[in-house]
mmCIF file of C-alpha atoms in Angstrom:
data_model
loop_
_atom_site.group_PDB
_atom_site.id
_atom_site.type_symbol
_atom_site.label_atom_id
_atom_site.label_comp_id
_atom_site.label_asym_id
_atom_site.label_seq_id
_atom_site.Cartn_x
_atom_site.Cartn_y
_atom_site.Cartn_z
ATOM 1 C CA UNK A 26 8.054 -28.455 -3.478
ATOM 2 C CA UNK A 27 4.850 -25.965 -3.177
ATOM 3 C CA UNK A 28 4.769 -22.234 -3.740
ATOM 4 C CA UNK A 29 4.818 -21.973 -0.040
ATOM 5 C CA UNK A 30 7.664 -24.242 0.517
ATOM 6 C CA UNK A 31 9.668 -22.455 -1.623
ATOM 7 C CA UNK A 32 9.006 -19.242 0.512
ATOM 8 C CA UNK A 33 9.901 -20.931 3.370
ATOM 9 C CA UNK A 34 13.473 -22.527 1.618
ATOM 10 C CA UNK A 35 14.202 -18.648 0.929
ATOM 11 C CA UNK A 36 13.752 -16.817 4.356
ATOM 12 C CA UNK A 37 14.756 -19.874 6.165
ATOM 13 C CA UNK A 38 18.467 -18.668 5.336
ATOM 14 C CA UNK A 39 17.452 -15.269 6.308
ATOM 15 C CA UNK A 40 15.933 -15.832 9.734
ATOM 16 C CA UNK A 41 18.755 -16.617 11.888
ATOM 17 C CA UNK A 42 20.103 -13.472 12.029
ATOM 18 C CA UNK A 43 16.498 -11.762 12.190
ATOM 19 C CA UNK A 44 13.764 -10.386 9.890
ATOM 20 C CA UNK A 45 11.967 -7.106 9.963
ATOM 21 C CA UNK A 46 8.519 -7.009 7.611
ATOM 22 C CA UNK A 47 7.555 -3.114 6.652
ATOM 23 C CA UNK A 48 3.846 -4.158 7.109
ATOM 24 C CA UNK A 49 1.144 -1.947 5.602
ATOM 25 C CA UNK A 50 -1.992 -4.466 6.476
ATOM 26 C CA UNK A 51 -2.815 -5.240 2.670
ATOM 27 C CA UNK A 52 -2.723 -8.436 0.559
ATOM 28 C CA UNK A 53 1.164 -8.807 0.265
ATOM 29 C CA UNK A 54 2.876 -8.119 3.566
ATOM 30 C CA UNK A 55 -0.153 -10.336 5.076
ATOM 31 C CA UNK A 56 0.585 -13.049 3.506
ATOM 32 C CA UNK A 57 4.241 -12.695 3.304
ATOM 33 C CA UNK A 58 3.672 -12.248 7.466
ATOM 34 C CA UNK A 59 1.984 -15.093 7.792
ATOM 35 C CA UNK A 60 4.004 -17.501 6.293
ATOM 36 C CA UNK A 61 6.939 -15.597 8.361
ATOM 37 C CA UNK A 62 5.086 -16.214 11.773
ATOM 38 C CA UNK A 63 4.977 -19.889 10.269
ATOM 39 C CA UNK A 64 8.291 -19.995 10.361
ATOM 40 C CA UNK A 65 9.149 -18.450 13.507
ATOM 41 C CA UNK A 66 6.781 -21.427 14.832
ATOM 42 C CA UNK A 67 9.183 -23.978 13.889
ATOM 43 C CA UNK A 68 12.312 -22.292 14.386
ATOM 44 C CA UNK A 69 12.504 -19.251 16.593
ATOM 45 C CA UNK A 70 14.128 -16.127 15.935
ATOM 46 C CA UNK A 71 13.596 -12.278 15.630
ATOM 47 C CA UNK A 72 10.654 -11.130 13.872
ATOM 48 C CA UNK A 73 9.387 -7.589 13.612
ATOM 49 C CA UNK A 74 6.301 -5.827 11.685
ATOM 50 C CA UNK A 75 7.343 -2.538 11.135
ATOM 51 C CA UNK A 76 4.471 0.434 9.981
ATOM 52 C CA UNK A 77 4.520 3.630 9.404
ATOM 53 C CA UNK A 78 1.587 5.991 9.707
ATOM 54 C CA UNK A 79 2.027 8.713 7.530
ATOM 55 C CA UNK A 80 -0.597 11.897 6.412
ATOM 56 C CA UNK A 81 -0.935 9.127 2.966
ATOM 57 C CA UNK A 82 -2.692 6.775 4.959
ATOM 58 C CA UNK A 83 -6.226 7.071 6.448
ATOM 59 C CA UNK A 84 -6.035 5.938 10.277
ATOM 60 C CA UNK A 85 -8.293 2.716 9.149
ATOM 61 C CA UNK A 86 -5.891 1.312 7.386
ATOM 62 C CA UNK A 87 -3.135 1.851 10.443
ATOM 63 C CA UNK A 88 -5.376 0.325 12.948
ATOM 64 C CA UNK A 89 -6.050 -2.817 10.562
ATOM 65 C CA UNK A 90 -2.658 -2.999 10.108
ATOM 66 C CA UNK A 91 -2.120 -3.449 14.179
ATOM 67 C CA UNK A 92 -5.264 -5.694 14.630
ATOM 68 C CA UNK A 93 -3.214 -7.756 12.050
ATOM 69 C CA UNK A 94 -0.174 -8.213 13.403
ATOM 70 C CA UNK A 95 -2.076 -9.013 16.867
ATOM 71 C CA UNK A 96 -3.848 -11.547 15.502
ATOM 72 C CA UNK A 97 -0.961 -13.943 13.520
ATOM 73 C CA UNK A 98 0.596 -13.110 17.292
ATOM 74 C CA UNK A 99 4.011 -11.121 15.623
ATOM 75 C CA UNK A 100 5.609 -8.628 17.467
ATOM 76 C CA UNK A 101 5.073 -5.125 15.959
ATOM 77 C CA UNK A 102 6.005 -1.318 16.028
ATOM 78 C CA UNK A 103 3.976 1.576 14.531
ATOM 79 C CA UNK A 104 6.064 5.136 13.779
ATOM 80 C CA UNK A 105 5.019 8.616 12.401
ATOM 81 C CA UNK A 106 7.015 11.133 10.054
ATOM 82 C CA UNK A 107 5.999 13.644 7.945
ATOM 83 C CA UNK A 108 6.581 13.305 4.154
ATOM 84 C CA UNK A 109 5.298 16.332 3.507
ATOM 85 C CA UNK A 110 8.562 18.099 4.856
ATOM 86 C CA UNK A 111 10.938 17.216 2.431
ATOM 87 C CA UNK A 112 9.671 19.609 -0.734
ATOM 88 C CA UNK A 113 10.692 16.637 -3.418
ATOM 89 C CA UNK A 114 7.750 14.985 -2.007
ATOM 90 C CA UNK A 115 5.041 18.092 -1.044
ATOM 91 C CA UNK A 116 5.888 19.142 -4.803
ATOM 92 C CA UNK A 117 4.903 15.867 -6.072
ATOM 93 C CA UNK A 118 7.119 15.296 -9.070
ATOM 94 C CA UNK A 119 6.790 11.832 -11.009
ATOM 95 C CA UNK A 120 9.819 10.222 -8.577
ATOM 96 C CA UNK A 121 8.041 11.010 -5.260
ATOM 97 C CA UNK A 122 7.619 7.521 -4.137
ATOM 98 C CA UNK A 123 11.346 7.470 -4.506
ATOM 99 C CA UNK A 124 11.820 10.283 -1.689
ATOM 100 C CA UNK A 125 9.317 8.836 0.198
ATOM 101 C CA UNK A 126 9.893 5.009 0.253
ATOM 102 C CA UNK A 127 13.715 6.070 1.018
ATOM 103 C CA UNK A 128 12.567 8.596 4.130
ATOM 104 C CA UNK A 129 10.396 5.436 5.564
ATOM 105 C CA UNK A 130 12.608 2.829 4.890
ATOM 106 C CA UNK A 131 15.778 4.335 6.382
ATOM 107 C CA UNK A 132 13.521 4.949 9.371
ATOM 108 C CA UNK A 133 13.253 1.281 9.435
ATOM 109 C CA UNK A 134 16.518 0.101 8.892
ATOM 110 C CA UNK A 135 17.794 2.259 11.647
ATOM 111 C CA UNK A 136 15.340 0.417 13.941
ATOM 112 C CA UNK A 137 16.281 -3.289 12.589
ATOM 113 C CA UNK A 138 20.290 -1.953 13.978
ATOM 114 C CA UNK A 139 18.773 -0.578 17.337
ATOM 115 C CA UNK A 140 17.278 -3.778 17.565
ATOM 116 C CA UNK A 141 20.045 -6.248 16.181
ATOM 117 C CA UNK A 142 18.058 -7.378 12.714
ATOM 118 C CA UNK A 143 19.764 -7.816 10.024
ATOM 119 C CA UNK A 144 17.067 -8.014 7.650
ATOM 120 C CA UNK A 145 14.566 -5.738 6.158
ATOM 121 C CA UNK A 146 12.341 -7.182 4.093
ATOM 122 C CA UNK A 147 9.026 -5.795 1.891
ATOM 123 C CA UNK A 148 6.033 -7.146 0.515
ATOM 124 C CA UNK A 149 6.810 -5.613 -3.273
ATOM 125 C CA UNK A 150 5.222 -8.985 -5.649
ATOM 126 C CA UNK A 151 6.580 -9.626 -9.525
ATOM 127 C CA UNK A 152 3.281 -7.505 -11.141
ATOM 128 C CA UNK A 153 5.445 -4.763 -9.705
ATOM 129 C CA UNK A 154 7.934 -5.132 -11.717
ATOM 130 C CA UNK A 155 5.954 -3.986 -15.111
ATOM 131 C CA UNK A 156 4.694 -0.958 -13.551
ATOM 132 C CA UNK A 157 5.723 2.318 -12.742
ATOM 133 C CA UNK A 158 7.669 1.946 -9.230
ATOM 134 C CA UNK A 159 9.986 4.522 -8.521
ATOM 135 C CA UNK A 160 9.817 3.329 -5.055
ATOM 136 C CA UNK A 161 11.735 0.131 -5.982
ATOM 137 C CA UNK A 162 14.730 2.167 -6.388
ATOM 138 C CA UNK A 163 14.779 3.616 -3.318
ATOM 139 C CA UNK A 164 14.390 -0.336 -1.635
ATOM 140 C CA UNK A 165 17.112 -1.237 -3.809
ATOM 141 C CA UNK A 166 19.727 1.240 -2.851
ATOM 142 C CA UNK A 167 19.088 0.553 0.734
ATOM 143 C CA UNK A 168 19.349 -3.064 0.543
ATOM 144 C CA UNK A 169 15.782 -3.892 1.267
ATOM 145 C CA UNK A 170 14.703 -7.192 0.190
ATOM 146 C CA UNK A 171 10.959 -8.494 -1.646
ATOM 147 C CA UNK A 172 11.080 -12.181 -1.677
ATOM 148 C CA UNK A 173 7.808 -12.381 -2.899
ATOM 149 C CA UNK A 174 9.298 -10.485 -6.258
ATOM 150 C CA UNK A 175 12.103 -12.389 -6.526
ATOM 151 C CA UNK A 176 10.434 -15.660 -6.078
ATOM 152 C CA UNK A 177 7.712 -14.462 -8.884
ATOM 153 C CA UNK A 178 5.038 -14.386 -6.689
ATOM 154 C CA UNK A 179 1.964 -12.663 -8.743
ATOM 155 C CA UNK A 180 -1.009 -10.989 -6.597
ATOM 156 C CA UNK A 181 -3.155 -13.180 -8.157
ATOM 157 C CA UNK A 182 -1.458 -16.147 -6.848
ATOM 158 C CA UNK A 183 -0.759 -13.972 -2.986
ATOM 159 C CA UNK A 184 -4.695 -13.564 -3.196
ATOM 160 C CA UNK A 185 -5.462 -17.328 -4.376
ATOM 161 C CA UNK A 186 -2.461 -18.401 -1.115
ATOM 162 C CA UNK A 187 -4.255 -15.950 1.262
ATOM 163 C CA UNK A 188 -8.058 -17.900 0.643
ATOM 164 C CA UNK A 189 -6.350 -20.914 1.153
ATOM 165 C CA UNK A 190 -4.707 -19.675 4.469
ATOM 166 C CA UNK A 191 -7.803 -18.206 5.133
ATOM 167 C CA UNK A 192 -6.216 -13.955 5.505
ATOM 168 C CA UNK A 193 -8.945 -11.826 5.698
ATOM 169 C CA UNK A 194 -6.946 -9.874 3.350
ATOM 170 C CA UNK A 195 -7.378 -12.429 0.235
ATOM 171 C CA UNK A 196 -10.033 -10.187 -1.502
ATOM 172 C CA UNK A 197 -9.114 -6.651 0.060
ATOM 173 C CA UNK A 198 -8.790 -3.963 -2.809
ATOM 174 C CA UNK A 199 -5.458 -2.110 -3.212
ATOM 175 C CA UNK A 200 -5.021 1.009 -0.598
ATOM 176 C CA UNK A 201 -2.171 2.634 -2.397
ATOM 177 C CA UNK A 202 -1.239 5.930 -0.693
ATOM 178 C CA UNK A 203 -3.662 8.731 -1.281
ATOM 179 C CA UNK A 204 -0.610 10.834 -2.945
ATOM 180 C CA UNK A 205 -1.460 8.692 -5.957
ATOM 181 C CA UNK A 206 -4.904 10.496 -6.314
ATOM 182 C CA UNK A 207 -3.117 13.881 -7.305
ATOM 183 C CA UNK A 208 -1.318 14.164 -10.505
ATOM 184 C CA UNK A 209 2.071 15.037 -10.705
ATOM 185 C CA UNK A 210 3.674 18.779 -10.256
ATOM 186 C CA UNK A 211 0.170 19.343 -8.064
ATOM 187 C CA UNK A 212 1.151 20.317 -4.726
ATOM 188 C CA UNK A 213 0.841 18.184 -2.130
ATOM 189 C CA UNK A 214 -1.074 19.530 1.488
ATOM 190 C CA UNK A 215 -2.537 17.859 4.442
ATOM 191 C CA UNK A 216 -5.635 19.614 3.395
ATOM 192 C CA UNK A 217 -5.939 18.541 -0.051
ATOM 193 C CA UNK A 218 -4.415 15.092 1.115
ATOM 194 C CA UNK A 219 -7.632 15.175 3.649
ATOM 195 C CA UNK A 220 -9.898 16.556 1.091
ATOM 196 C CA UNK A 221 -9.499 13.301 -1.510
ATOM 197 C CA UNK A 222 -9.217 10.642 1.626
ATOM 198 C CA UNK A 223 -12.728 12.034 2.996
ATOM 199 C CA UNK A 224 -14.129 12.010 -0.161
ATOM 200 C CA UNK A 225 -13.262 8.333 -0.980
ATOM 201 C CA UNK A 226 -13.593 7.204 2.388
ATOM 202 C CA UNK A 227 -17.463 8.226 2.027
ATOM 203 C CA UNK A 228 -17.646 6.320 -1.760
ATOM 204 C CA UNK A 229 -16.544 3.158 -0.214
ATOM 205 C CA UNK A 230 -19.726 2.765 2.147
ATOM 206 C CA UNK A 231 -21.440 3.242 -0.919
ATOM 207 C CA UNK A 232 -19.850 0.512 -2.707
ATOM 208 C CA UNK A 233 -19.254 -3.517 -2.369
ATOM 209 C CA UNK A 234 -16.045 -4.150 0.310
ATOM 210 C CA UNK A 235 -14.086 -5.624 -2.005
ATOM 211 C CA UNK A 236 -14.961 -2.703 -5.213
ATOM 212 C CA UNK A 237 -12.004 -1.080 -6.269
ATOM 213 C CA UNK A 238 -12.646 2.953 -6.125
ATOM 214 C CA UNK A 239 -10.691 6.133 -6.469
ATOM 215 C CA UNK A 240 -11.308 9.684 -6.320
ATOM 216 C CA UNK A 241 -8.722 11.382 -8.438
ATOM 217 C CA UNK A 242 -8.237 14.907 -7.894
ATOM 218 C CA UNK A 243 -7.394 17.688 -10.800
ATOM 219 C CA UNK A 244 -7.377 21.097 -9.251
ATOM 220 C CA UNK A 245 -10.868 21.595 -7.527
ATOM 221 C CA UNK A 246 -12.219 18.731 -9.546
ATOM 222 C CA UNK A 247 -13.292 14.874 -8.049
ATOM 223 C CA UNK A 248 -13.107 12.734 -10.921
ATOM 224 C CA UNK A 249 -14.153 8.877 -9.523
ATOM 225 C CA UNK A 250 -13.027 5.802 -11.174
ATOM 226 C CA UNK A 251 -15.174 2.530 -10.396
ATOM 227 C CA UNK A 252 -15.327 -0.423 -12.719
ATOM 228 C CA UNK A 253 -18.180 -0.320 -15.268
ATOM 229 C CA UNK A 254 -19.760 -2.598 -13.105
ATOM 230 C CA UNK A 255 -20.336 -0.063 -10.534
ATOM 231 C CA UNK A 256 -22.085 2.486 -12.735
ATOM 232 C CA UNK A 257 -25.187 2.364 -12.173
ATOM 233 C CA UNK A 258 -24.696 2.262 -8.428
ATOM 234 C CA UNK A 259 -23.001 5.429 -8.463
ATOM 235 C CA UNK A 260 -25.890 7.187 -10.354
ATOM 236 C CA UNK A 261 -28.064 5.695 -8.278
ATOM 237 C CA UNK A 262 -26.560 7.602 -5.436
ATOM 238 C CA UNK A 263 -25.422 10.477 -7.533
ATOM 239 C CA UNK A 264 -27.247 13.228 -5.107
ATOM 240 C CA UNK A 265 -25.421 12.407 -1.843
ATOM 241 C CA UNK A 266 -22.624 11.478 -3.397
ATOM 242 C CA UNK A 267 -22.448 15.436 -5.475
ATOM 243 C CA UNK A 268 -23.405 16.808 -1.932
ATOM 244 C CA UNK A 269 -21.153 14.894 0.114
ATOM 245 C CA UNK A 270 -18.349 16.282 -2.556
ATOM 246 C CA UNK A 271 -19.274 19.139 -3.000
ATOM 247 C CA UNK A 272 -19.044 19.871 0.900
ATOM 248 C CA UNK A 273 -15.635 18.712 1.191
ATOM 249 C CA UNK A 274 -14.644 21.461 -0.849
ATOM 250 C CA UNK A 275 -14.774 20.286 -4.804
ATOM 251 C CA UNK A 276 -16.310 22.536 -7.596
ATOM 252 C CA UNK A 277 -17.328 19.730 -9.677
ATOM 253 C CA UNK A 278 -17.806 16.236 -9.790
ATOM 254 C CA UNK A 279 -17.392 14.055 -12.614
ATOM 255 C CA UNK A 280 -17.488 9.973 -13.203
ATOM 256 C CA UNK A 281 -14.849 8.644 -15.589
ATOM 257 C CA UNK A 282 -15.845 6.611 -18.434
ATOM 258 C CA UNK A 283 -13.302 4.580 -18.725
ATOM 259 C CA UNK A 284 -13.599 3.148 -15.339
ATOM 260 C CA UNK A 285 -11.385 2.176 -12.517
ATOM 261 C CA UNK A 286 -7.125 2.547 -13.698
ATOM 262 C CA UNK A 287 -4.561 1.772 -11.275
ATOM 263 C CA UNK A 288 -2.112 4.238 -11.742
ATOM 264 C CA UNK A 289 -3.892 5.851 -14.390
ATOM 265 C CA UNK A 290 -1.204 9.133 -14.115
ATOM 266 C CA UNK A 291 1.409 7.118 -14.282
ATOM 267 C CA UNK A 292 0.770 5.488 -17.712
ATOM 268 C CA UNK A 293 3.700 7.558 -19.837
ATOM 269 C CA UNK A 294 6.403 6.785 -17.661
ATOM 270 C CA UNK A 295 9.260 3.890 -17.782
ATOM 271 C CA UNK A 296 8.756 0.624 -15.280
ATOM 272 C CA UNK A 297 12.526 1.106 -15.467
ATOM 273 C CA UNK A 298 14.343 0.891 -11.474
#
């Protein structure tokens, strides 16, 4: 039996009774949709992408999201709320994705019971698991499942799936939400949230599609974080790119050494659900 077959053997039990995908548009819940919407070929039943556009998102990434779901032909909704209103997420303590995974997802489970599905699932993979997720405990309390987690799906091996499936998401960089570019205990605004997606928004057009980037924000401070790689490109655009910056409201402008970190604020804290 095949990675994919296995997949399959798992939400096949699941799908009589209906499946709802929270569908952000990147690597994971494409694939994971995919191979759902290849399984609603053979068998119908209900299937439902679920996103939520929220002030963490740019609008991009909403409307890829849609043109997504349109084009694997999967039914799909798109809702709004505002994080910012509960204060244990504006303050931006080290557990805010737990506040705000829990806000979004019990938005969507109260749509899978208008709508008669019993199942909520999430495109969470097993690299997940060693990193600092707070947001898994929220998904976990709520009953939310991640089949491609607890089949040990790596994103090396969703990436290596997608080529073969032929997603355009296969090589797409992580989007993670733009509260991750803030460090913790820094208040959260729709203006500073605006400020940082602007300003990496504008590095991306100066940088390979699939380059991973981030501008990381400490006070009124850009720091960027590119792979080594991307160096020289960067000072090779280092006018425009101080100018564009410095316009959108930062003092100065720095490029970190140490390159590109997922989760580089994140790196003192327990992988512990």
């Amino acid at each position: 039996m095949n990675r994919i077959d296995e997949l399959k053997l798992n939400l096949r039990f699941l799908a009589p009774q209906g499946i709802a995908l929270a569908f952000s548009g990147g690597v994971d819940s494409t694939f994971l949709l995919s191979v759902l919407k290849e399984l609603h070929d053979e068998a119908s039943f209900p299937l439902l992408a679920l996103t939520m556009q929220t002030v963490f998102q740019p609008d991009n990434e909403t409307e890829a999201a849609k043109r997504q779901t349109a084009e694997l032909g999967v039914k799909s909704e798109v809702f709004s709320c505002d994080p910012l209103a509960l204060p244990e997420i504006r303050s931006n303590p080290p557990d805010r994705c737990y506040w705000c995974k829990r806000k979004i997802f019990q938005t969507f489970l109260d749509v899978c019971r208008a709508r008669r599905i019993a199942h909520l699932l999430d495109g969470t993979n097993a690299d997940d698991s060693h990193v600092y997720r707070p947001g898994r405990r929220a998904l976990k309390e709520l009953g939310v499942l991640s089949p491609l987690a607890s089949l040990g799906f790596t994103k090396q091996e969703i990436r290596e799936l997608s080529a073969e499936r032929g997603l355009p998401t296969a090589s797409k960089p992580s989007m993670p939400c733009l509260a991750t570019r803030f460090e913790y205990g820094a208040e959260l605004t729709p203006e500073r949230i605006g400020q940082a997606g602007r300003g990496e928004a504008f590095l991306r057009t100066l940088l390979p599609e699939t380059a991973d980037v981030r501008l990381r924000v400490q006070g009124k401070n850009a720091r960027i974080e590119v792979s080594p790689a991307s160096f020289e490109l960067m000072l090779k655009n280092r006018a425009a790119i101080a100018e564009t910056l410095h316009e959108l409201g930062f003092e100065f402008v720095t490029l970190d050494l140490e390159g590109y970190r997922s989760g580089c604020y994140d790196k003192n804290l327990t992988t512990e659900v």
